[in-house]
Structures are given as C-alpha cells and as structure tokens.
XYZ file of C-alpha atoms in Angstrom:
692
model
C 0.000 0.000 0.000
C 1.380 3.400 -1.021
C 2.024 5.992 1.690
C -0.196 9.089 1.339
C 1.588 12.322 0.458
C 1.721 15.094 3.011
C -0.729 17.923 2.075
C 1.981 20.645 2.245
C 4.387 19.068 -0.242
C 2.886 20.572 -3.476
C 3.020 24.083 -2.010
C 6.640 24.063 -0.843
C 8.245 24.949 -4.267
C 5.612 27.638 -4.766
C 6.352 29.149 -1.343
C 10.078 29.068 -2.013
C 9.651 30.772 -5.408
C 7.386 33.404 -3.850
C 9.966 34.014 -1.094
C 12.759 34.461 -3.642
C 10.559 36.779 -5.721
C 9.751 38.898 -2.643
C 13.458 39.091 -1.754
C 14.343 40.295 -5.269
C 11.310 42.660 -5.179
C 12.464 44.235 -1.902
C 16.185 44.459 -2.858
C 15.598 46.260 -6.181
C 16.917 49.847 -6.355
C 14.182 50.604 -8.945
C 10.642 51.446 -7.829
C 8.477 48.315 -8.344
C 4.689 48.215 -7.883
C 1.426 46.464 -8.705
C -1.645 48.652 -9.300
C -5.273 47.650 -9.389
C -8.057 48.800 -11.682
C -9.122 51.324 -8.998
C -5.734 53.131 -9.496
C -4.590 52.192 -5.980
C -1.248 50.471 -5.491
C -1.645 46.938 -4.171
C 2.032 46.286 -3.542
C 5.217 48.435 -3.479
C 8.885 47.729 -2.716
C 10.912 49.726 -0.089
C 12.707 51.756 -2.788
C 9.605 54.011 -2.967
C 10.192 55.171 0.608
C 13.905 56.019 0.065
C 13.240 57.963 -3.178
C 9.987 59.838 -2.379
C 10.000 59.990 1.444
C 6.393 58.630 1.753
C 5.727 55.475 3.704
C 4.339 52.550 1.709
C 1.034 52.882 3.616
C 0.749 56.569 2.588
C 1.448 55.733 -1.061
C -1.131 52.927 -1.143
C -3.799 55.000 0.651
C -4.373 57.360 -2.323
C -4.812 56.802 -6.087
C -1.398 56.915 -7.708
C -2.494 59.613 -10.202
C -2.867 62.119 -7.295
C 0.926 62.054 -6.794
C 1.601 63.094 -10.440
C 2.476 66.735 -11.134
C -0.655 68.560 -12.428
C 1.111 69.505 -15.671
C 1.939 65.826 -16.345
C -1.461 64.224 -15.535
C -2.961 64.247 -19.057
C 0.196 62.945 -20.722
C 0.540 60.237 -18.038
C -3.051 59.025 -18.448
C -2.636 58.959 -22.238
C 0.615 57.001 -22.052
C -0.605 54.536 -19.403
C -3.736 53.930 -21.484
C -1.558 52.228 -24.079
C -1.350 49.278 -21.683
C -4.834 48.296 -22.794
C -3.254 46.787 -25.931
C -1.149 44.403 -23.798
C 1.966 46.381 -24.756
C 4.630 47.824 -22.500
C 4.001 51.545 -22.023
C 6.950 53.884 -21.425
C 6.552 57.460 -20.169
C 8.122 60.060 -17.866
C 6.522 62.356 -15.284
C 7.172 64.287 -12.098
C 6.104 62.562 -8.853
C 5.305 64.285 -5.557
C 7.733 63.732 -2.650
C 6.788 63.847 1.028
C 8.662 67.174 1.468
C 6.554 68.853 -1.240
C 9.173 68.672 -3.989
C 8.899 66.649 -7.198
C 11.284 64.080 -8.671
C 11.375 62.893 -12.295
C 10.481 59.200 -12.794
C 10.823 57.038 -15.920
C 7.977 54.438 -16.062
C 7.452 51.077 -17.796
C 4.013 49.481 -17.263
C 2.593 46.121 -18.396
C -1.082 45.035 -18.012
C -2.100 41.672 -16.527
C -5.073 39.580 -17.538
C -6.626 40.019 -14.078
C -7.035 43.792 -14.724
C -4.006 44.902 -12.704
C -0.820 46.268 -14.206
C 2.817 45.940 -13.195
C 4.970 49.081 -13.017
C 8.728 49.722 -12.854
C 9.884 53.310 -12.224
C 13.426 54.754 -12.166
C 14.498 58.046 -10.563
C 15.932 60.178 -13.415
C 15.972 63.551 -11.592
C 19.764 63.867 -11.666
C 19.818 62.837 -15.354
C 17.356 65.653 -16.103
C 19.634 68.112 -14.261
C 22.628 66.999 -16.380
C 20.550 67.494 -19.548
C 19.675 71.043 -18.422
C 23.360 71.890 -17.811
C 24.295 70.610 -21.280
C 21.525 72.754 -22.810
C 22.897 75.830 -21.001
C 26.427 75.053 -22.232
C 25.130 74.743 -25.804
C 23.359 78.104 -25.444
C 26.652 79.734 -24.370
C 28.415 78.362 -27.453
C 25.611 79.688 -29.683
C 25.887 83.123 -28.026
C 29.651 83.232 -28.667
C 28.987 82.318 -32.313
C 26.388 85.114 -32.518
C 28.865 87.635 -31.069
C 31.498 86.579 -33.598
C 28.992 86.894 -36.445
C 28.019 90.415 -35.284
C 31.676 91.469 -35.217
C 32.231 90.121 -38.736
C 29.068 91.868 -39.947
C 29.966 95.256 -38.435
C 33.723 95.387 -39.100
C 34.771 97.768 -41.899
C 37.902 95.650 -42.519
C 38.178 92.708 -44.877
C 38.464 89.754 -42.472
C 38.929 86.207 -43.762
C 39.117 82.978 -41.705
C 40.874 80.380 -43.889
C 41.361 76.708 -43.009
C 44.350 74.566 -43.860
C 42.714 73.362 -47.087
C 42.638 76.939 -48.342
C 38.863 77.274 -47.950
C 37.181 80.356 -46.503
C 35.703 79.191 -43.146
C 34.142 82.633 -42.565
C 34.487 86.250 -43.699
C 33.306 89.708 -42.762
C 30.600 91.391 -44.823
C 33.162 93.947 -46.007
C 35.535 91.149 -47.053
C 32.879 89.410 -49.140
C 31.715 92.691 -50.704
C 35.282 93.594 -51.708
C 35.485 90.393 -53.751
C 32.050 90.956 -55.296
C 30.239 88.218 -53.340
C 27.864 87.667 -50.457
C 29.196 85.950 -47.299
C 27.205 82.826 -48.068
C 28.800 82.617 -51.557
C 32.349 82.512 -50.139
C 32.156 80.204 -47.107
C 33.434 76.709 -47.865
C 35.195 77.627 -51.144
C 38.775 78.317 -52.189
C 39.769 81.441 -54.108
C 40.230 79.235 -57.191
C 36.623 77.999 -56.890
C 35.473 81.619 -56.618
C 37.197 82.419 -59.925
C 39.679 84.928 -58.510
C 42.680 85.681 -60.714
C 45.960 83.840 -59.895
C 48.047 86.921 -60.708
C 46.189 88.780 -57.931
C 45.991 85.982 -55.359
C 49.279 84.148 -55.944
C 51.488 86.252 -53.677
C 48.856 86.352 -50.901
C 48.447 82.571 -51.111
C 52.231 82.217 -50.693
C 52.056 84.349 -47.523
C 49.213 82.168 -46.194
C 51.279 79.004 -46.694
C 54.252 80.624 -44.957
C 52.153 81.363 -41.863
C 50.738 77.810 -41.909
C 54.257 76.323 -42.063
C 56.034 78.655 -39.592
C 53.189 79.378 -37.177
C 54.354 83.025 -37.056
C 52.160 86.073 -37.891
C 52.943 88.163 -40.960
C 52.139 91.732 -41.993
C 52.702 93.593 -45.233
C 51.159 95.619 -48.021
C 49.719 94.690 -51.419
C 48.322 96.478 -54.495
C 45.158 94.563 -55.421
C 42.128 95.021 -57.677
C 38.825 96.136 -56.160
C 35.387 96.950 -57.564
C 36.413 100.592 -58.027
C 39.884 99.694 -59.406
C 43.300 98.860 -57.968
C 43.911 100.019 -54.413
C 46.581 99.781 -51.724
C 45.954 97.353 -48.871
C 47.666 96.486 -45.621
C 47.292 92.845 -44.521
C 47.841 91.139 -41.193
C 47.909 87.307 -41.175
C 47.589 85.694 -37.734
C 47.853 81.902 -37.111
C 45.229 80.131 -34.974
C 46.938 77.348 -33.038
C 45.568 74.022 -31.876
C 46.395 72.795 -28.344
C 49.318 70.823 -29.872
C 50.754 74.109 -31.277
C 49.944 73.169 -34.878
C 48.215 75.788 -37.036
C 44.609 74.822 -37.774
C 43.541 78.041 -39.513
C 44.648 81.620 -40.158
C 42.902 84.970 -39.616
C 43.691 87.385 -42.454
C 42.749 91.045 -41.866
C 42.993 93.403 -44.848
C 42.604 97.188 -44.533
C 42.316 99.724 -47.330
C 45.171 102.251 -46.881
C 44.826 103.929 -50.269
C 43.974 107.305 -48.695
C 47.034 107.099 -46.435
C 49.194 106.221 -49.438
C 47.799 109.159 -51.365
C 48.461 111.465 -48.427
C 52.025 110.161 -48.101
C 52.584 110.552 -51.837
C 51.196 114.102 -51.772
C 53.389 114.944 -48.809
C 56.433 113.485 -50.534
C 55.617 115.374 -53.731
C 55.230 118.619 -51.800
C 58.528 117.998 -50.023
C 60.310 117.243 -53.299
C 58.760 120.313 -54.890
C 59.919 122.404 -51.950
C 63.454 121.062 -52.214
C 63.441 121.576 -55.971
C 62.256 125.187 -55.678
C 64.752 125.910 -52.917
C 67.548 124.511 -55.099
C 66.366 126.547 -58.046
C 66.090 129.707 -56.012
C 69.469 129.041 -54.392
C 71.052 128.730 -57.835
C 69.405 131.942 -58.941
C 70.628 133.745 -55.838
C 74.158 132.487 -56.409
C 74.010 133.758 -59.957
C 72.708 137.124 -58.747
C 75.486 137.357 -56.196
C 78.059 136.788 -58.875
C 76.510 139.464 -61.016
C 76.416 141.880 -58.072
C 80.142 141.608 -57.694
C 80.499 142.860 -61.237
C 77.469 145.117 -61.398
C 76.920 147.008 -58.181
C 74.743 149.379 -60.128
C 72.085 146.672 -60.686
C 71.019 146.600 -56.998
C 67.350 147.031 -57.836
C 67.385 143.899 -59.922
C 69.088 142.066 -57.058
C 66.300 143.143 -54.663
C 63.647 142.026 -57.131
C 65.222 138.585 -57.439
C 65.307 138.223 -53.697
C 61.653 139.171 -53.452
C 60.815 136.628 -56.152
C 62.656 133.876 -54.327
C 61.004 134.781 -51.048
C 57.577 134.714 -52.649
C 58.272 131.310 -54.187
C 59.471 130.000 -50.847
C 56.369 131.278 -49.067
C 54.167 129.756 -51.769
C 55.881 126.387 -51.437
C 55.694 126.481 -47.645
C 52.032 127.396 -47.799
C 51.310 124.465 -50.113
C 53.243 122.128 -47.829
C 51.379 123.469 -44.812
C 47.968 122.854 -46.414
C 48.871 119.262 -47.269
C 50.370 118.801 -43.800
C 47.370 120.175 -41.890
C 44.603 118.565 -43.987
C 46.085 115.031 -44.106
C 43.599 112.376 -42.773
C 46.333 110.744 -40.663
C 48.554 112.235 -37.962
C 51.819 113.819 -39.213
C 54.647 115.085 -37.018
C 57.992 116.782 -37.614
C 60.397 116.101 -34.747
C 63.529 118.193 -34.302
C 66.929 116.676 -33.613
C 68.713 116.235 -31.267
C 66.210 117.030 -28.466
C 63.332 115.004 -30.040
C 60.868 117.872 -29.467
C 57.852 118.330 -31.718
C 58.580 121.060 -34.279
C 55.313 120.715 -36.223
C 52.162 118.621 -35.666
C 49.009 118.518 -37.768
C 45.371 118.603 -36.745
C 44.804 114.835 -37.020
C 47.691 114.084 -34.631
C 46.286 116.543 -32.067
C 42.884 114.824 -32.279
C 44.456 111.379 -31.726
C 46.184 112.431 -28.477
C 43.745 115.102 -27.246
C 46.408 117.847 -26.992
C 46.406 121.260 -28.661
C 49.185 122.104 -31.106
C 50.755 124.553 -28.645
C 50.772 121.916 -25.888
C 52.469 119.328 -28.106
C 55.244 121.685 -29.208
C 56.340 121.879 -25.551
C 56.657 118.072 -25.321
C 59.077 115.535 -26.719
C 58.580 111.972 -27.998
C 59.319 110.397 -24.623
C 56.479 112.340 -22.944
C 53.801 110.520 -24.953
C 55.477 107.117 -25.518
C 54.305 104.135 -23.484
C 57.332 103.134 -21.333
C 57.003 99.435 -22.251
C 57.336 100.239 -25.979
C 60.619 102.179 -25.764
C 62.589 98.939 -25.867
C 60.828 97.944 -29.110
C 61.689 101.215 -30.887
C 65.275 101.582 -29.608
C 66.873 99.196 -32.190
C 65.316 101.216 -35.044
C 66.623 104.485 -33.597
C 70.128 103.032 -33.346
C 70.034 101.971 -37.025
C 68.790 105.450 -38.009
C 71.651 107.119 -36.124
C 74.215 104.733 -37.662
C 72.860 105.506 -41.136
C 71.855 101.885 -41.852
C 68.225 102.825 -42.567
C 66.266 106.010 -43.307
C 62.779 104.799 -42.350
C 60.977 102.201 -40.277
C 57.430 101.166 -39.390
C 55.960 99.600 -36.229
C 52.852 99.393 -34.063
C 53.126 100.950 -30.599
C 51.182 102.692 -27.835
C 50.877 106.414 -27.049
C 49.612 107.953 -23.788
C 46.857 110.471 -24.483
C 46.312 113.690 -22.545
C 43.553 112.013 -20.468
C 46.040 109.172 -19.664
C 44.185 106.681 -21.842
C 46.230 104.327 -24.021
C 45.849 104.367 -27.797
C 47.441 102.026 -30.344
C 49.014 103.613 -33.440
C 50.790 102.470 -36.560
C 53.868 104.695 -36.860
C 55.901 105.233 -40.054
C 59.081 107.290 -39.549
C 61.295 108.830 -42.279
C 64.381 110.940 -41.485
C 65.387 114.148 -43.292
C 69.185 114.566 -43.529
C 71.382 117.441 -44.728
C 73.949 117.163 -47.498
C 76.534 115.589 -45.198
C 74.130 112.991 -43.805
C 73.303 114.623 -40.495
C 69.731 114.159 -39.270
C 67.730 117.384 -39.234
C 64.185 116.126 -38.647
C 62.141 112.966 -38.264
C 58.935 112.938 -40.287
C 56.317 110.680 -38.656
C 52.978 109.457 -40.051
C 50.645 108.189 -37.327
C 47.494 106.103 -37.869
C 45.136 105.378 -34.928
C 44.544 101.581 -34.876
C 43.025 101.319 -31.374
C 39.652 100.076 -32.644
C 41.291 97.499 -34.901
C 43.350 96.180 -31.986
C 40.232 95.954 -29.846
C 38.317 94.121 -32.588
C 41.217 91.680 -33.108
C 41.320 90.951 -29.365
C 37.552 90.378 -29.206
C 37.690 87.982 -32.156
C 40.563 86.006 -30.634
C 38.838 85.868 -27.229
C 35.553 84.716 -28.771
C 37.247 81.995 -30.801
C 39.352 80.842 -27.822
C 36.255 80.657 -25.616
C 34.404 78.662 -28.265
C 37.373 76.283 -28.608
C 37.568 75.784 -24.834
C 33.842 75.059 -24.595
C 34.040 72.541 -27.450
C 37.091 70.873 -25.881
C 35.428 70.642 -22.444
C 32.248 69.204 -23.960
C 34.283 66.655 -25.945
C 36.273 65.613 -22.861
C 33.058 65.325 -20.835
C 31.299 63.132 -23.422
C 34.402 60.948 -23.966
C 35.080 60.411 -20.261
C 31.486 59.748 -19.218
C 30.868 57.422 -22.200
C 34.036 55.448 -21.409
C 33.321 55.173 -17.690
C 29.681 54.126 -18.263
C 30.621 51.439 -20.808
C 32.389 49.124 -18.299
C 29.673 48.977 -15.558
C 26.942 48.709 -18.193
C 28.774 45.774 -19.771
C 29.022 44.103 -16.335
C 25.305 44.617 -15.681
C 24.284 43.286 -19.123
C 26.611 40.256 -18.917
C 25.546 39.353 -15.364
C 21.869 39.740 -16.263
C 22.274 37.468 -19.306
C 24.051 34.833 -17.216
C 21.232 34.925 -14.649
C 18.654 34.701 -17.438
C 20.222 31.761 -19.261
C 21.798 29.710 -16.465
C 19.774 30.610 -13.354
C 18.471 27.016 -13.122
C 22.032 25.662 -13.227
C 23.860 28.282 -11.095
C 24.221 27.837 -7.359
C 22.815 30.341 -4.893
C 26.360 31.565 -4.178
C 26.955 32.127 -7.901
C 23.663 34.010 -8.229
C 24.572 36.211 -5.264
C 27.904 36.886 -6.979
C 26.094 37.997 -10.170
C 23.730 40.219 -8.165
C 26.716 41.695 -6.311
C 28.383 42.520 -9.640
C 25.227 44.237 -10.883
C 24.903 46.257 -7.666
C 28.599 47.221 -7.687
C 28.379 48.358 -11.323
C 25.249 50.382 -10.583
C 27.012 51.906 -7.573
C 29.983 52.906 -9.757
C 27.638 54.568 -12.265
C 25.863 56.422 -9.439
C 29.233 57.538 -8.006
C 30.268 58.871 -11.437
C 27.016 60.818 -11.811
C 27.437 62.197 -8.263
C 30.958 63.399 -9.164
C 29.743 65.051 -12.375
C 26.890 66.801 -10.539
C 29.261 67.885 -7.737
C 31.610 69.477 -10.287
C 28.637 71.136 -11.993
C 27.453 72.633 -8.705
C 30.974 73.776 -7.846
C 31.457 75.525 -11.198
C 27.987 77.127 -10.845
C 28.937 78.373 -7.317
C 26.016 76.424 -5.800
C 27.922 74.355 -3.212
C 26.909 75.122 0.384
C 29.515 75.436 3.151
C 28.159 74.259 6.525
C 30.957 74.027 9.137
C 30.318 72.656 12.610
C 32.474 71.700 15.605
C 34.391 68.544 14.704
C 36.909 66.208 16.365
C 39.372 65.786 13.473
C 41.221 62.789 14.960
C 37.998 60.801 15.446
C 36.796 61.818 11.962
C 40.034 60.551 10.388
C 39.942 57.273 12.387
C 36.351 56.584 11.248
C 37.190 57.428 7.624
C 40.237 55.113 7.601
C 38.159 52.249 9.031
C 35.444 52.756 6.387
C 37.994 52.677 3.549
C 40.176 49.884 4.972
C 37.345 47.301 4.868
C 36.810 47.937 1.134
C 40.406 47.534 -0.106
C 42.619 44.524 -0.735
C 45.036 43.091 1.824
C 48.069 44.357 -0.115
C 47.246 47.937 0.949
C 47.156 49.319 4.487
C 46.401 52.843 5.762
C 48.443 54.048 8.745
C 47.005 57.082 10.564
C 48.837 59.286 13.099
C 47.809 62.525 14.844
C 49.865 65.241 16.540
C 48.424 68.086 18.617
C 44.963 68.929 19.942
C 42.314 68.083 17.286
C 39.006 68.640 19.115
C 38.592 72.420 18.744
C 38.002 72.785 15.011
C 35.044 74.071 13.025
C 34.804 72.472 9.538
C 32.284 70.978 7.068
C 32.387 67.205 7.668
C 30.683 66.414 4.343
C 33.282 68.375 2.339
C 36.142 66.885 4.408
C 34.898 63.392 3.544
C 34.974 64.338 -0.159
C 38.552 65.628 0.167
C 40.159 62.718 1.985
C 38.077 59.896 0.463
C 39.311 61.007 -2.973
C 42.941 61.517 -1.881
C 43.143 58.163 -0.027
C 41.366 56.328 -2.880
C 43.849 57.818 -5.380
C 46.802 56.832 -3.176
C 45.530 53.231 -3.136
C 44.536 53.121 -6.819
C 47.847 54.518 -8.093
C 49.906 52.182 -5.881
C 49.248 48.994 -7.912
C 52.055 47.075 -6.157
C 50.485 47.648 -2.718
C 52.196 48.994 0.372
C 51.357 51.344 3.224
C 49.506 54.643 2.779
C 50.620 57.119 5.460
C 47.859 59.477 6.652
C 49.122 62.140 9.132
C 47.284 64.971 10.913
C 49.220 67.841 12.532
C 47.184 70.386 14.566
C 48.657 73.636 15.888
C 46.846 76.808 17.060
C 43.752 76.573 14.855
C 45.591 75.193 11.821
C 45.254 71.573 10.667
C 47.660 70.100 8.110
C 46.807 66.700 6.568
C 49.496 64.633 4.782
C 48.695 61.657 2.502
C 51.826 59.806 1.323
C 51.962 56.796 -1.029
C 54.681 54.808 -2.756
C 52.898 54.606 -6.089
C 53.651 55.507 -9.698
C 54.068 59.263 -9.087
C 52.874 62.271 -11.135
C 54.900 63.555 -14.142
C 56.040 67.213 -13.782
C 54.280 68.261 -16.995
C 50.918 67.022 -15.635
C 51.025 69.020 -12.382
C 50.041 72.370 -13.906
C 46.643 70.902 -14.908
C 46.352 68.491 -11.957
C 43.124 69.997 -10.577
C 41.300 70.464 -13.920
C 38.133 68.437 -14.509
C 38.603 65.263 -16.648
C 42.393 65.695 -16.770
C 44.580 62.622 -16.118
C 48.349 62.167 -16.331
C 49.872 60.247 -19.237
C 51.414 57.538 -17.020
C 48.152 56.131 -15.562
C 48.009 53.423 -18.237
C 44.954 51.178 -17.857
C 44.178 52.273 -14.293
C 40.486 53.334 -14.411
C 39.395 56.840 -13.475
C 37.452 59.910 -14.609
C 39.811 62.777 -13.768
C 37.186 64.358 -11.466
C 38.545 63.434 -8.008
C 41.242 66.089 -7.631
C 38.951 68.760 -9.103
C 36.396 67.920 -6.384
C 39.176 68.041 -3.752
C 40.315 71.513 -4.907
C 36.772 72.941 -4.813
C 36.197 71.594 -1.273
C 39.551 72.980 -0.054
C 38.747 76.396 -1.589
C 35.379 76.503 0.196
C 37.264 76.042 3.488
C 39.658 78.866 2.519
C 42.519 76.363 2.670
C 45.492 75.346 0.545
C 46.599 72.124 -1.172
C 50.086 71.275 -2.454
C 51.690 68.208 -4.029
C 55.201 66.774 -4.104
C 55.790 63.779 -6.365
C 58.567 61.747 -7.961
C 58.029 59.220 -10.746
C 58.320 55.645 -9.434
C 58.889 56.823 -5.835
C 55.522 58.152 -4.725
C 53.374 61.224 -4.092
C 52.615 63.399 -1.053
C 49.572 65.683 -0.855
C 49.473 68.351 1.888
C 46.105 69.967 2.734
C 46.144 72.988 5.071
C 42.811 74.040 6.639
C 42.040 76.730 9.217
C 39.454 76.832 11.986
C 37.411 79.888 12.933
C 34.084 80.871 14.517
C 31.435 78.595 12.989
C 28.665 81.181 12.723
C 30.724 83.959 11.138
C 32.488 81.508 8.780
C 29.217 80.091 7.459
C 27.714 83.551 6.963
C 30.823 84.910 5.181
C 31.312 81.916 2.853
C 27.623 81.492 1.934
C 27.294 85.256 1.300
C 30.262 84.992 -1.075
C 28.642 82.031 -2.865
C 25.313 83.908 -3.256
C 27.090 87.033 -4.505
C 28.956 84.951 -7.120
C-alpha cells in the first residue's frame, strides 16, 4: 500500500519561489509596484520610501495619479492607457515627494489579464539636471557664435578665416563685398573655386602658406584690384593654433590704406617740390650774387630777385602746410637732437587730445608708453648709424587724459647734405579700434574652442566610464537569465553583487559630475560645525580599509589637539576619500599609505603619502582640472574628477593644497585648513557664494 503524500508538499516549491521573488522585489533599487483597476497600489517595494520619502502605507492609501504633477497628468493618463493593448508603455513624469518637492520618474508598465498592471519606475531627476546643464552650455556656445557673427558683420575691414585646405571658413561682410560676393557665396570655397585671378591671389596665397608652415604672424602691403579699381591694402595674417601648437587656420585682416598712401605721396611730392624750388632759387641767388660783384649798379634787380625767391618759398611752404594740416592721418615733424615736436598737424592733435601749442612743448618720450621704448630703440640706433632712413611699427601712445591708444607709426628721417639728421617725419594712424576688434575675435574663438574641448572631454570620459559597468550589468543579467536554473545560490549572489557594484559605480560617477557642476555654478553650500578631526580621520580610515585589498594598508597618526576645530564634515569626507582612494589606486604594487594629521593653534595640516607611480612634472600644472589625467596612468580606471572635487572643497574652506611627487617613488599631498568661529564663517562663505 502506497504511503499518502503530506498535504503541504505541493506548495513548498511555490512558497520558495514566492519568497525568492519577494526578496528580489524588496532588494531592487528601482521602484516596483502592482496597481489595481481602482488606481490604488496593491504592492510596493521599499525603494519608494527612500526615493519619495512617503511610507508605503501613505502611497497605497491614495490613487497613484494624485501624486503626479498637475502639468503631467494628461500625458501620463494617455501614455498609461496604451497598456490596454497588452503592450509595454513607457513614459516620464514628475512625482510628488513627502517634502513637497517633485522628482522625475521614468515608467514602464505592463497590463495583466486580471485587470491589474505591473509598473517599474526609475528616478531620473539627476539625469534631467545633467541634460539642463548641457543645454545651457550649448546656449553659451551659440551666443559666442552670434557675437562673432556680429563682429564680422559690423567690421569695416576685410576679415577672412581660412582653413588649412585653403577654404574660406568665414568672412566679414566687407571682405565678401570687396570680392564681389555675399558671405554665403564665399564660405566653404577656395579662391580658385570663386574664380579669382591667380596673378592677384598668388602672392597672398604664398604668404598664407608661410604662416601655416612657420606658425608666425605676418604683416605687409599689397596692391590689389577692387570693384572701383586697384587700391593699396595692408594685410595682417595671424595663425590660430591648436592645443598641440599646430596651425589649424589663419585669420587674415585686410585694410584699405589707399587714402594714407595718397596722403604720403602728396606729402612726398610737396617735399620734393619744396626742395626743388629751394635749389632753383638758391642757384638763382648764387648767380645774382656773382653778377652783383660785377654790377653794383644793378642793386634794384638784385632786390627784385630776392623778393621773387622769397615769394616762391612762401608759396611752397604754404602748399606744404595745407597738405600737412589737412592730411587724414597724424603727421609730425620732430627736431633733432632734443626730439621735441617742431610741427604737428590737426589729425595728430585729435588722436592724443592735446592742442598744437601743448604738443610743441613736449618731446617723444612724454607721450610714448614706457614698455614700448625697448621695441623702438633698435630702429633708432640703425637710423643714427645711417643703416636705414625709415621704419614702421605698431606701438602705444599715452593720451592727454592718460588713456592708451594704439598707433601704426611710419618714420622717415630728413638729412642734410653731409648725412646729419635734421628732422624725423612721422605718419601716425590710430589703430586702437582694430586692436580691440582683433582681441575680441581672438577671445571669442578661444572661448568657443575651450567650450568645445570641455564638452568633448566630458562626453568621452562619461561614455568610457559608463561602458564598463553597463557591460558588467548586461553580462551578469544574461548569465542569470540563461543559467539561473544551473547556477548555485552563491553564484547568483555573486552575479547580483556585480550588478549592484556596477550600478554603484555609475551612481558615483554621476554624483561626481553633478558635484563638479554645482561647484562651477557656485552652488555648493559650506556648513561648518564643531568637529573632532582625529575621530573623523579614524572613522574614515576604518570605512575605507574594509573595502580595499590586503596588499594595501592605511596608517594614521595625529599630533596636537584636534578637538577644537570648526569644519564641514561632508566636504572633508569628499577631500580625503578622494585623496586616499587615489593613493591606493595609483599604488598597484600595494604597500602602506601614510595618513598624518598635525594640529597647531587653529591650523590643521593633513598629509597623505603613497609609494605609487608618481605624477609627471608636466601634468602638475593641470592636476586639478576636470577630466584631466596624467599620461602615465596606463589602464588604471578613473574619470579625472577626483582632484577637481578636492580643490573645490579645499577652496570653500579657505585652505590650501600642495603636491610633491617623484616618478616611481611616490606622491605626497598636503592639505592645510584653518578653523574659525562657525557662525561667522558660514555667513561669510555662503554670502560669497550667493554674490557669485
């Protein structure tokens, strides 16, 4: 006779499966729930309490739709209604927290045949904040581009941005108009594609290639065709360097100087005419003198000739004076050897703000910027030695109101028949606005490059650091899915531990990114309180020691009284968790990490010493920049955010951090922090943060 089966045997596997399901349900970091047709939750896991602050009883006592932000209710009902087709519905909304705030949740819901539906929600509030910061960064880049476009539209100069392939990357409106095109017709094309003549562009193209190859700026003049005919131009070609010092593009600025050339030519012609007339009149006077020796009786004729010569001289001087005074650029005549102004024209007076009578009491050194004297001295020496008769340079003058103005100065000397210098003739063009425009363009382009580089480094680093934990999560989940019936409980726990560790790493990375974002936005709060530093350090070392391998050990020592300090414990934990973690991570061969605290009269100095790989000297200048890592880290994982976080926390304390490192020997970080009255410190620091 067969023994009867015990009544509880068929239910034991079911009870075990339900127990395992409840354990997984309660351990999940995501928000899991089952909702009935009446829109009340029937079951929720503990994650709801940690994310929203409500108790499970409070959440299940009201319809779930009442917790949805009013602006998201309609969209939520529409999206959740898709579950009627037995399909997984995915939507996002804002959910009410117990403290009155809202957090963003990402939902996936699936209907069940009994009328209920299963829901999985994930807290994406921090992700939404990161998206907002990226949008703001993009808006800044667009604003810089708009500013650059306004400068190019308003500039009267011909400005061309040319890439290494010879194509016009951008141009000013004046530059496009000078070539007979619109801006949109030029961008992205070479001068050959625009049909410009080689005989006009060949020499300029050669200058462009020289700047590309040497990386040095170049200036000069050219006689080029324009819509109204050939004109004189001054060009300035400036290289735009990449971070590796290679030239990625050039900025070519071309200015029409035809009027200045005409003025210089007219002045030269007047000067030559004056010299010619003086020579002619001198010859006539010599001839008259010879005749007077023989013909004393012809004195009247002698007087007439003198009057004629004097009239001619006055006429020539008057013509020279008109050209001199009416010239559109500043012109000066400086007397040797005292370098005092002998003559100045109206344009030069307007540039400096002096009257003509005031300038004639000054010399060159009274208006020269002291830092530019060294630049001009070599030219003056060559002039005195007779090696050159003219030179040209850009320099600064000090105006009457003590403002600084930039000028382009062209100097030509006037010598007597034996080569002695009588005067220096100077032509002065005010280029202050051009200098300012050039500086604004360079600053705008540098800012845009820095923003692009930071965004690229951010995307690269975050993508790389997310890839590894995501791969671990996916692989572990697939192993659990395919071999869960074969794997032991210990193996399953190992897979779950891997998934949790990977998720923790991803959360830590997001926390670091958000911390840096808050620091750069000046939104970090500083909340110091009385703190026993020795006990704090002991607790921190114990927390870290249990998480590291046996080949590393942290040795802590304290000197001095450490109980009378006022500091922010949360920020201190950020500082020394990062520094100790780095000391362990970059000591791959193991060894002791020495952690010392020295307290003396309100000052605390922390030392963290390791015997790791060390920091190269060239990497120390950028050691505290976000996403920056030294070249010798190899395959050691990291984001480059830790030391940036440390620096921001030290700055909030008003402290200092220094580093001493030797490759292959080890690294020592020294952090110096000061204690003061808690109330006044908090008020002063937080007021500074709000003001920023």
